[in-house]
PDB file of C-alpha atoms in Angstrom:
ATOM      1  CA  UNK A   1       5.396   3.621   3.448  1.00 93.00           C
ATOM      2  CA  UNK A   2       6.380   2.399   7.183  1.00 94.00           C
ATOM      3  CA  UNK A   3       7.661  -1.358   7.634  1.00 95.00           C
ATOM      4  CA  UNK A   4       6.208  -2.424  11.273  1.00 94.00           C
ATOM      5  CA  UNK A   5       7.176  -5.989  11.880  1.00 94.00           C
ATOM      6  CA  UNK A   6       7.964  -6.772   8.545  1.00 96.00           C
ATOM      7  CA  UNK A   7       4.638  -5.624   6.935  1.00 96.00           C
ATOM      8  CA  UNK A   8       4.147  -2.730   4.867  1.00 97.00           C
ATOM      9  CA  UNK A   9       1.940   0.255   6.089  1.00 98.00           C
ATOM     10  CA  UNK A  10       1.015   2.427   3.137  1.00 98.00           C
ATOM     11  CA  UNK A  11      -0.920   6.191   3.890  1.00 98.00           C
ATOM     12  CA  UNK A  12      -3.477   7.650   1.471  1.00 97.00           C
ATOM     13  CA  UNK A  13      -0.907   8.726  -0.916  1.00 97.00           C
ATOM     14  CA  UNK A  14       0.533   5.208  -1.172  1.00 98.00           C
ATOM     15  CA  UNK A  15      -2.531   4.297  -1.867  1.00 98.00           C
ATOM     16  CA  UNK A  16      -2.807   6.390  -4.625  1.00 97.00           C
ATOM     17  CA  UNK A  17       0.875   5.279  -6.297  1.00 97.00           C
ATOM     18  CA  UNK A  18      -0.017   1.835  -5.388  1.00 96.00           C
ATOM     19  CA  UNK A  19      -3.756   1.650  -7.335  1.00 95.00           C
ATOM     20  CA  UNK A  20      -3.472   4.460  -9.703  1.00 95.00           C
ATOM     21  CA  UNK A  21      -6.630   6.148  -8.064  1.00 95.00           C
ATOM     22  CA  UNK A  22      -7.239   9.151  -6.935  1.00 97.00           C
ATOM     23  CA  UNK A  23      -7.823  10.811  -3.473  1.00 96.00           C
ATOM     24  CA  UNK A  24     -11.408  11.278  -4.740  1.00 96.00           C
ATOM     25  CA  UNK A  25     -12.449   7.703  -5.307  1.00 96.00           C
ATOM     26  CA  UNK A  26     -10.332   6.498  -2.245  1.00 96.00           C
ATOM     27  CA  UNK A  27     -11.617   8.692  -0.152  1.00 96.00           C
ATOM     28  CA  UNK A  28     -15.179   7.319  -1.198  1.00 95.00           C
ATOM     29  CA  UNK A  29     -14.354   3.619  -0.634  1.00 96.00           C
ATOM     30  CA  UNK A  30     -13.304   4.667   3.112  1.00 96.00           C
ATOM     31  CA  UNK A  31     -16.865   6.902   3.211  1.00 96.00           C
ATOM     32  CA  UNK A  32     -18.679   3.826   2.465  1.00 96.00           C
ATOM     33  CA  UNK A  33     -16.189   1.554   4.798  1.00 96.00           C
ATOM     34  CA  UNK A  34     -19.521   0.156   6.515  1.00 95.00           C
ATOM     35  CA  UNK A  35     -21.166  -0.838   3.302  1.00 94.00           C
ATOM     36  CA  UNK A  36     -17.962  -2.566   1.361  1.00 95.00           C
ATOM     37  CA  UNK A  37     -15.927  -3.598   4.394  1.00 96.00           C
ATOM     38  CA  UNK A  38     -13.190  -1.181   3.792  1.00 97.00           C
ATOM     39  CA  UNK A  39      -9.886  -2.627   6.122  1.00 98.00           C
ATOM     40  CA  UNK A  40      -9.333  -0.597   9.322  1.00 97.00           C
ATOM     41  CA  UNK A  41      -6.395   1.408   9.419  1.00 97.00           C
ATOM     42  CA  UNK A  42      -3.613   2.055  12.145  1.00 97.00           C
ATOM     43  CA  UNK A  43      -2.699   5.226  12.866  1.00 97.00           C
ATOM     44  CA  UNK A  44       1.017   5.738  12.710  1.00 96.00           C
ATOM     45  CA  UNK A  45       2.253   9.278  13.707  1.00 95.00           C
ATOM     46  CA  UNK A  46      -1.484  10.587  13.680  1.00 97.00           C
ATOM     47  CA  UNK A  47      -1.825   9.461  10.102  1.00 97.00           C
ATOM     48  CA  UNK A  48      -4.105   6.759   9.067  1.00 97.00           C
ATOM     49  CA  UNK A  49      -2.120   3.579   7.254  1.00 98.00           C
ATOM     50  CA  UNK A  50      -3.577   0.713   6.251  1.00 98.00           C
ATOM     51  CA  UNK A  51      -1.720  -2.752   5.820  1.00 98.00           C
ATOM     52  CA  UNK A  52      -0.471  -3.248   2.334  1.00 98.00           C
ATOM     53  CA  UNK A  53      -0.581  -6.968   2.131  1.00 98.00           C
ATOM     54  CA  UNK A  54      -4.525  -7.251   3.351  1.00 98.00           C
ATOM     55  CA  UNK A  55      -5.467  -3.176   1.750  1.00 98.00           C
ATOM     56  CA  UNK A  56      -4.517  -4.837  -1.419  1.00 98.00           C
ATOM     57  CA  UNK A  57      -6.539  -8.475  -1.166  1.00 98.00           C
ATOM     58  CA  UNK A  58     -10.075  -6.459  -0.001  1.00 97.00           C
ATOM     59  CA  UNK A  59      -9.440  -3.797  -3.546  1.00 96.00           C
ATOM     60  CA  UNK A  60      -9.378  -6.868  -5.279  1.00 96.00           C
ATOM     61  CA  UNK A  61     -12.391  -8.278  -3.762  1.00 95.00           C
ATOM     62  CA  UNK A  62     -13.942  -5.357  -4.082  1.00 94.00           C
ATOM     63  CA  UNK A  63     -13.113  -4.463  -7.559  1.00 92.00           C
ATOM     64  CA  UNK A  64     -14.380  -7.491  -8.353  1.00 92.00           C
ATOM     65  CA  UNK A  65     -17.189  -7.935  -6.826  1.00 89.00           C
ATOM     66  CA  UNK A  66     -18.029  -4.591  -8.381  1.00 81.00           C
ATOM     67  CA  UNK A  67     -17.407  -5.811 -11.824  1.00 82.00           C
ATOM     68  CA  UNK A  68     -19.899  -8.862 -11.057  1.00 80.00           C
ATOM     69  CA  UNK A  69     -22.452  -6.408  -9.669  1.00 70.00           C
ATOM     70  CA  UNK A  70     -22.333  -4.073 -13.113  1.00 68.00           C
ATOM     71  CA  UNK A  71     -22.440  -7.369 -15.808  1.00 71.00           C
ATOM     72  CA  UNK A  72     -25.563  -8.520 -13.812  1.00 72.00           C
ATOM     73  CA  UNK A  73     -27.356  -5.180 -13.745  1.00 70.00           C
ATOM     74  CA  UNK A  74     -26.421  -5.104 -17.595  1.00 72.00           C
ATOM     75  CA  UNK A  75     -27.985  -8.829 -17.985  1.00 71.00           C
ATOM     76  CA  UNK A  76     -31.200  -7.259 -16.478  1.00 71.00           C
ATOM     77  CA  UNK A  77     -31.668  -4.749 -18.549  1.00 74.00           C
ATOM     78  CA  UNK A  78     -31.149  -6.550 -21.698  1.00 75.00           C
ATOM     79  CA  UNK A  79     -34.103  -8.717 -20.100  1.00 69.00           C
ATOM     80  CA  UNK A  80     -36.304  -6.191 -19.985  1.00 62.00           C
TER      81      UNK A  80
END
């Protein structure tokens, strides 16, 4: 991890140590960066890194909103 200005930077495989996750689904959350508003990285010694503090408040967000999106498709069916 780098420390620029006090913040932390993490890289892909601080992502990983940091979620749990694999490269596999991290690599499709920055795939579909236009669709779920993945952050933008800064590229520190021509590796992408992505600021800890915010990284870490947009996986919530979007763990959650994925959560939401899965009970209401399971409300639906149970309509039908």
């Amino acid at each position: 991890m780098e420390t620029i200005d006090g913040r932390q930077f993490a890289n892909r495989h601080d992502l990983m140590e940091h979620t749990g996750y694999t490269r596999n689904p991290l690599s499709r959350m920055w795939r579909e960066r236009e669709e779920n508003g993945h952050p933008t990285p800064r590229v520190i010694n021509g590796v992408m890194h992505w600021d800890l503090r915010v990284w870490s408040a947009w996986f919530a967000e979007h763990n959650r909103q994925r959560r939401h999106d899965a009970a209401r498709r399971r409300a639906a069916s149970q309509r039908l």
